[in-house]
PDB file of C-alpha atoms in Angstrom:
ATOM      1  CA  UNK M  30       4.689 -39.581  -8.797  1.00 71.00           C
ATOM      2  CA  UNK M  31       3.338 -37.127  -6.228  1.00 80.00           C
ATOM      3  CA  UNK M  32       3.499 -37.786  -2.519  1.00 81.00           C
ATOM      4  CA  UNK M  33      -0.278 -38.113  -2.362  1.00 83.00           C
ATOM      5  CA  UNK M  34      -0.226 -40.662  -5.195  1.00 88.00           C
ATOM      6  CA  UNK M  35       2.463 -42.638  -3.366  1.00 87.00           C
ATOM      7  CA  UNK M  36       0.318 -42.677  -0.232  1.00 88.00           C
ATOM      8  CA  UNK M  37      -2.694 -43.809  -2.251  1.00 91.00           C
ATOM      9  CA  UNK M  38      -0.554 -46.572  -3.722  1.00 93.00           C
ATOM     10  CA  UNK M  39       0.550 -47.701  -0.245  1.00 92.00           C
ATOM     11  CA  UNK M  40      -3.096 -47.749   0.864  1.00 93.00           C
ATOM     12  CA  UNK M  41      -4.127 -49.784  -2.191  1.00 95.00           C
ATOM     13  CA  UNK M  42      -1.294 -52.259  -1.558  1.00 95.00           C
ATOM     14  CA  UNK M  43      -2.281 -52.639   2.105  1.00 93.00           C
ATOM     15  CA  UNK M  44       1.083 -51.405   3.362  1.00 93.00           C
ATOM     16  CA  UNK M  45       0.456 -48.135   5.154  1.00 94.00           C
ATOM     17  CA  UNK M  46       3.157 -46.160   6.889  1.00 93.00           C
ATOM     18  CA  UNK M  47       2.610 -47.165  10.505  1.00 95.00           C
ATOM     19  CA  UNK M  48       2.994 -44.326  12.970  1.00 95.00           C
ATOM     20  CA  UNK M  49       3.266 -44.109  16.743  1.00 97.00           C
ATOM     21  CA  UNK M  50       2.484 -40.786  18.401  1.00 97.00           C
ATOM     22  CA  UNK M  51       3.903 -39.788  21.771  1.00 97.00           C
ATOM     23  CA  UNK M  52       1.891 -36.945  23.275  1.00 96.00           C
ATOM     24  CA  UNK M  53      -1.679 -36.162  22.229  1.00 94.00           C
ATOM     25  CA  UNK M  54      -1.925 -32.644  23.657  1.00 90.00           C
ATOM     26  CA  UNK M  55      -1.952 -29.395  21.671  1.00 85.00           C
ATOM     27  CA  UNK M  56       0.572 -30.267  18.949  1.00 83.00           C
ATOM     28  CA  UNK M  57      -0.330 -33.932  18.869  1.00 88.00           C
ATOM     29  CA  UNK M  58      -3.980 -33.032  18.368  1.00 88.00           C
ATOM     30  CA  UNK M  59      -3.136 -30.891  15.363  1.00 85.00           C
ATOM     31  CA  UNK M  60      -1.377 -33.875  13.810  1.00 85.00           C
ATOM     32  CA  UNK M  61      -4.261 -36.183  14.791  1.00 90.00           C
ATOM     33  CA  UNK M  62      -6.724 -33.976  12.904  1.00 89.00           C
ATOM     34  CA  UNK M  63      -4.925 -34.814   9.638  1.00 87.00           C
ATOM     35  CA  UNK M  64      -4.586 -38.584   9.934  1.00 89.00           C
ATOM     36  CA  UNK M  65      -8.183 -39.663   9.129  1.00 88.00           C
ATOM     37  CA  UNK M  66      -8.002 -37.823   5.786  1.00 87.00           C
ATOM     38  CA  UNK M  67      -4.593 -39.141   4.777  1.00 89.00           C
ATOM     39  CA  UNK M  68      -4.474 -42.371   2.767  1.00 92.00           C
ATOM     40  CA  UNK M  69      -1.609 -44.776   3.299  1.00 93.00           C
ATOM     41  CA  UNK M  70      -0.923 -43.793   6.912  1.00 93.00           C
ATOM     42  CA  UNK M  71      -2.093 -45.760   9.937  1.00 95.00           C
ATOM     43  CA  UNK M  72      -1.745 -44.343  13.422  1.00 96.00           C
ATOM     44  CA  UNK M  73      -1.123 -47.620  15.240  1.00 98.00           C
ATOM     45  CA  UNK M  74      -0.778 -46.194  18.703  1.00 98.00           C
ATOM     46  CA  UNK M  75      -0.782 -43.163  20.923  1.00 98.00           C
ATOM     47  CA  UNK M  76       1.156 -42.983  24.155  1.00 98.00           C
ATOM     48  CA  UNK M  77       0.097 -40.198  26.488  1.00 97.00           C
ATOM     49  CA  UNK M  78       0.397 -39.688  30.234  1.00 96.00           C
ATOM     50  CA  UNK M  79      -3.363 -39.161  30.258  1.00 97.00           C
ATOM     51  CA  UNK M  80      -5.037 -41.673  27.904  1.00 97.00           C
ATOM     52  CA  UNK M  81      -8.506 -40.353  28.784  1.00 96.00           C
ATOM     53  CA  UNK M  82      -7.376 -36.851  27.821  1.00 95.00           C
ATOM     54  CA  UNK M  83      -5.949 -38.226  24.581  1.00 96.00           C
ATOM     55  CA  UNK M  84      -9.320 -39.813  23.793  1.00 95.00           C
ATOM     56  CA  UNK M  85     -11.039 -36.499  24.516  1.00 95.00           C
ATOM     57  CA  UNK M  86      -8.678 -34.727  22.116  1.00 94.00           C
ATOM     58  CA  UNK M  87      -9.268 -37.400  19.481  1.00 94.00           C
ATOM     59  CA  UNK M  88     -13.026 -36.857  19.750  1.00 95.00           C
ATOM     60  CA  UNK M  89     -12.523 -33.095  19.615  1.00 94.00           C
ATOM     61  CA  UNK M  90     -10.659 -33.335  16.287  1.00 93.00           C
ATOM     62  CA  UNK M  91     -13.267 -35.654  14.773  1.00 93.00           C
ATOM     63  CA  UNK M  92     -12.095 -39.223  15.389  1.00 94.00           C
ATOM     64  CA  UNK M  93     -14.906 -41.750  15.619  1.00 92.00           C
ATOM     65  CA  UNK M  94     -14.854 -43.978  18.729  1.00 91.00           C
ATOM     66  CA  UNK M  95     -14.812 -47.168  16.639  1.00 92.00           C
ATOM     67  CA  UNK M  96     -11.318 -46.253  15.363  1.00 92.00           C
ATOM     68  CA  UNK M  97     -10.044 -46.444  18.954  1.00 93.00           C
ATOM     69  CA  UNK M  98     -11.204 -49.917  19.931  1.00 91.00           C
ATOM     70  CA  UNK M  99      -7.854 -51.743  19.810  1.00 96.00           C
ATOM     71  CA  UNK M 100      -6.908 -53.164  23.187  1.00 97.00           C
ATOM     72  CA  UNK M 101      -3.254 -53.553  22.164  1.00 98.00           C
ATOM     73  CA  UNK M 102      -0.786 -52.396  19.541  1.00 98.00           C
ATOM     74  CA  UNK M 103      -0.890 -55.827  17.927  1.00 98.00           C
ATOM     75  CA  UNK M 104      -4.668 -55.638  17.637  1.00 98.00           C
ATOM     76  CA  UNK M 105      -4.406 -52.133  16.142  1.00 98.00           C
ATOM     77  CA  UNK M 106      -1.995 -53.395  13.472  1.00 97.00           C
ATOM     78  CA  UNK M 107      -4.241 -56.357  12.690  1.00 96.00           C
ATOM     79  CA  UNK M 108      -7.497 -54.371  12.534  1.00 95.00           C
ATOM     80  CA  UNK M 109      -6.177 -51.099  11.119  1.00 94.00           C
ATOM     81  CA  UNK M 110      -7.353 -49.201  14.194  1.00 96.00           C
ATOM     82  CA  UNK M 111      -5.534 -47.237  16.906  1.00 97.00           C
ATOM     83  CA  UNK M 112      -4.525 -48.187  20.435  1.00 98.00           C
ATOM     84  CA  UNK M 113      -4.477 -45.448  23.081  1.00 97.00           C
ATOM     85  CA  UNK M 114      -2.345 -46.060  26.151  1.00 97.00           C
ATOM     86  CA  UNK M 115       0.374 -44.634  28.347  1.00 97.00           C
ATOM     87  CA  UNK M 116       3.326 -46.914  27.527  1.00 98.00           C
ATOM     88  CA  UNK M 117       5.639 -44.987  25.206  1.00 98.00           C
ATOM     89  CA  UNK M 118       8.316 -47.671  25.459  1.00 98.00           C
ATOM     90  CA  UNK M 119       5.984 -50.329  24.064  1.00 98.00           C
ATOM     91  CA  UNK M 120       5.166 -47.944  21.245  1.00 97.00           C
ATOM     92  CA  UNK M 121       8.781 -47.323  20.198  1.00 97.00           C
ATOM     93  CA  UNK M 122       9.696 -50.997  20.579  1.00 98.00           C
ATOM     94  CA  UNK M 123       6.808 -52.364  18.526  1.00 98.00           C
ATOM     95  CA  UNK M 124       8.195 -53.974  15.365  1.00 97.00           C
ATOM     96  CA  UNK M 125       5.342 -52.868  13.090  1.00 97.00           C
ATOM     97  CA  UNK M 126       5.762 -49.152  13.729  1.00 97.00           C
ATOM     98  CA  UNK M 127       7.827 -47.316  11.120  1.00 95.00           C
ATOM     99  CA  UNK M 128       7.838 -43.747  12.417  1.00 93.00           C
ATOM    100  CA  UNK M 129       7.548 -42.118  15.829  1.00 94.00           C
ATOM    101  CA  UNK M 130       6.079 -38.621  16.028  1.00 93.00           C
ATOM    102  CA  UNK M 131       7.273 -36.980  19.246  1.00 92.00           C
ATOM    103  CA  UNK M 132       4.831 -34.290  20.447  1.00 92.00           C
ATOM    104  CA  UNK M 133       5.221 -34.123  24.225  1.00 92.00           C
ATOM    105  CA  UNK M 134       6.547 -30.587  24.438  1.00 87.00           C
ATOM    106  CA  UNK M 135       8.932 -31.718  27.182  1.00 90.00           C
ATOM    107  CA  UNK M 136      12.538 -31.486  25.933  1.00 88.00           C
ATOM    108  CA  UNK M 137      14.146 -33.924  28.421  1.00 91.00           C
ATOM    109  CA  UNK M 138      11.443 -36.522  27.832  1.00 92.00           C
ATOM    110  CA  UNK M 139      11.501 -35.937  24.092  1.00 90.00           C
ATOM    111  CA  UNK M 140      15.238 -36.656  23.960  1.00 90.00           C
ATOM    112  CA  UNK M 141      14.683 -39.909  25.874  1.00 95.00           C
ATOM    113  CA  UNK M 142      11.859 -40.903  23.519  1.00 95.00           C
ATOM    114  CA  UNK M 143      13.850 -40.046  20.410  1.00 92.00           C
ATOM    115  CA  UNK M 144      16.995 -41.886  21.510  1.00 94.00           C
ATOM    116  CA  UNK M 145      14.973 -44.976  22.398  1.00 96.00           C
ATOM    117  CA  UNK M 146      13.225 -44.811  19.018  1.00 95.00           C
ATOM    118  CA  UNK M 147      16.627 -44.715  17.302  1.00 94.00           C
ATOM    119  CA  UNK M 148      17.725 -47.717  19.355  1.00 95.00           C
ATOM    120  CA  UNK M 149      14.798 -49.590  17.785  1.00 96.00           C
ATOM    121  CA  UNK M 150      15.577 -48.255  14.307  1.00 94.00           C
ATOM    122  CA  UNK M 151      12.545 -45.997  14.047  1.00 94.00           C
ATOM    123  CA  UNK M 152      12.447 -42.821  12.009  1.00 92.00           C
ATOM    124  CA  UNK M 153      11.408 -39.805  14.089  1.00 90.00           C
ATOM    125  CA  UNK M 154       9.534 -36.585  13.480  1.00 88.00           C
ATOM    126  CA  UNK M 155      10.314 -34.346  16.427  1.00 86.00           C
ATOM    127  CA  UNK M 156       7.727 -31.658  17.095  1.00 84.00           C
ATOM    128  CA  UNK M 157       9.293 -30.789  20.473  1.00 78.00           C
ATOM    129  CA  UNK M 158      11.630 -28.234  18.927  1.00 75.00           C
ATOM    130  CA  UNK M 159      13.450 -27.403  22.160  1.00 78.00           C
ATOM    131  CA  UNK M 160      14.830 -30.941  22.236  1.00 77.00           C
ATOM    132  CA  UNK M 161      16.473 -30.266  18.904  1.00 72.00           C
ATOM    133  CA  UNK M 162      17.685 -26.855  20.063  1.00 68.00           C
ATOM    134  CA  UNK M 163      19.386 -28.405  23.104  1.00 69.00           C
ATOM    135  CA  UNK M 164      20.561 -31.711  21.639  1.00 75.00           C
ATOM    136  CA  UNK M 165      20.365 -31.394  17.848  1.00 74.00           C
ATOM    137  CA  UNK M 166      23.915 -32.518  17.010  1.00 72.00           C
ATOM    138  CA  UNK M 167      23.664 -35.511  19.358  1.00 77.00           C
ATOM    139  CA  UNK M 168      20.297 -36.526  17.915  1.00 80.00           C
ATOM    140  CA  UNK M 169      21.569 -36.172  14.357  1.00 78.00           C
ATOM    141  CA  UNK M 170      24.636 -38.328  15.030  1.00 79.00           C
ATOM    142  CA  UNK M 171      22.576 -40.982  16.809  1.00 80.00           C
ATOM    143  CA  UNK M 172      20.062 -41.073  13.954  1.00 80.00           C
ATOM    144  CA  UNK M 173      22.859 -41.485  11.439  1.00 83.00           C
ATOM    145  CA  UNK M 174      24.465 -44.250  13.507  1.00 85.00           C
ATOM    146  CA  UNK M 175      21.114 -46.081  13.659  1.00 86.00           C
ATOM    147  CA  UNK M 176      20.536 -45.697   9.932  1.00 83.00           C
ATOM    148  CA  UNK M 177      17.310 -43.724  10.393  1.00 82.00           C
ATOM    149  CA  UNK M 178      16.161 -40.184   9.777  1.00 76.00           C
ATOM    150  CA  UNK M 179      15.200 -37.679  12.380  1.00 73.00           C
ATOM    151  CA  UNK M 180      13.560 -34.437  11.448  1.00 67.00           C
ATOM    152  CA  UNK M 181      12.538 -31.472  13.524  1.00 61.00           C
ATOM    153  CA  UNK M 182       9.664 -29.435  12.176  1.00 56.00           C
ATOM    154  CA  UNK M 183       8.275 -26.144  13.314  1.00 50.00           C
ATOM    155  CA  UNK M 184       6.444 -25.077  10.180  1.00 48.00           C
ATOM    156  CA  UNK M 185       3.031 -26.056   8.919  1.00 46.00           C
ATOM    157  CA  UNK M 186       1.527 -29.268  10.183  1.00 46.00           C
ATOM    158  CA  UNK M 187       1.058 -30.588   6.679  1.00 48.00           C
ATOM    159  CA  UNK M 188       4.808 -30.469   6.165  1.00 52.00           C
ATOM    160  CA  UNK M 189       5.186 -32.730   9.198  1.00 51.00           C
ATOM    161  CA  UNK M 190       2.898 -35.262   7.614  1.00 53.00           C
ATOM    162  CA  UNK M 191       4.746 -35.007   4.307  1.00 54.00           C
ATOM    163  CA  UNK M 192       7.977 -35.608   6.173  1.00 55.00           C
ATOM    164  CA  UNK M 193       6.609 -38.774   7.787  1.00 55.00           C
ATOM    165  CA  UNK M 194       5.780 -40.043   4.337  1.00 55.00           C
ATOM    166  CA  UNK M 195       9.163 -39.088   2.867  1.00 58.00           C
ATOM    167  CA  UNK M 196      10.984 -40.931   5.624  1.00 53.00           C
ATOM    168  CA  UNK M 197       9.904 -44.267   4.223  1.00 53.00           C
TER     169      UNK M 197
END
């Protein structure tokens, strides 16, 4: 069964891969452009230092405002919408989120985000490649100890999305 067929199956069964995104700037926006056209994936929440800027980027890549009405992560899970806020810790701690996509571009912060995600048994797609360059062996050992997968991707954005889906 192809990856796309597996995602369609997850969508039909009402069990999407639930994603949390940290950082909705340049790289995060490229990922955000793909989500509305991908079945079986729900972006539950976005944590960004500038939530208004994140909303602007969402509009720029074609997200409709009604998809962003959730006032909390719990409401987003319940309604199938997306919550935009600035609390990355709440995002990585939320029990419904399966995968964290780290897109801040700040290596020290990315390492903090990734390690906290592992502590809460979340799979991670790390787009902040410098974090992997500086701390790759540590991140790999921590992921293994937590029983999760962590992947660093620098290639095409679609491969990042495919990786999110393969993690589950």
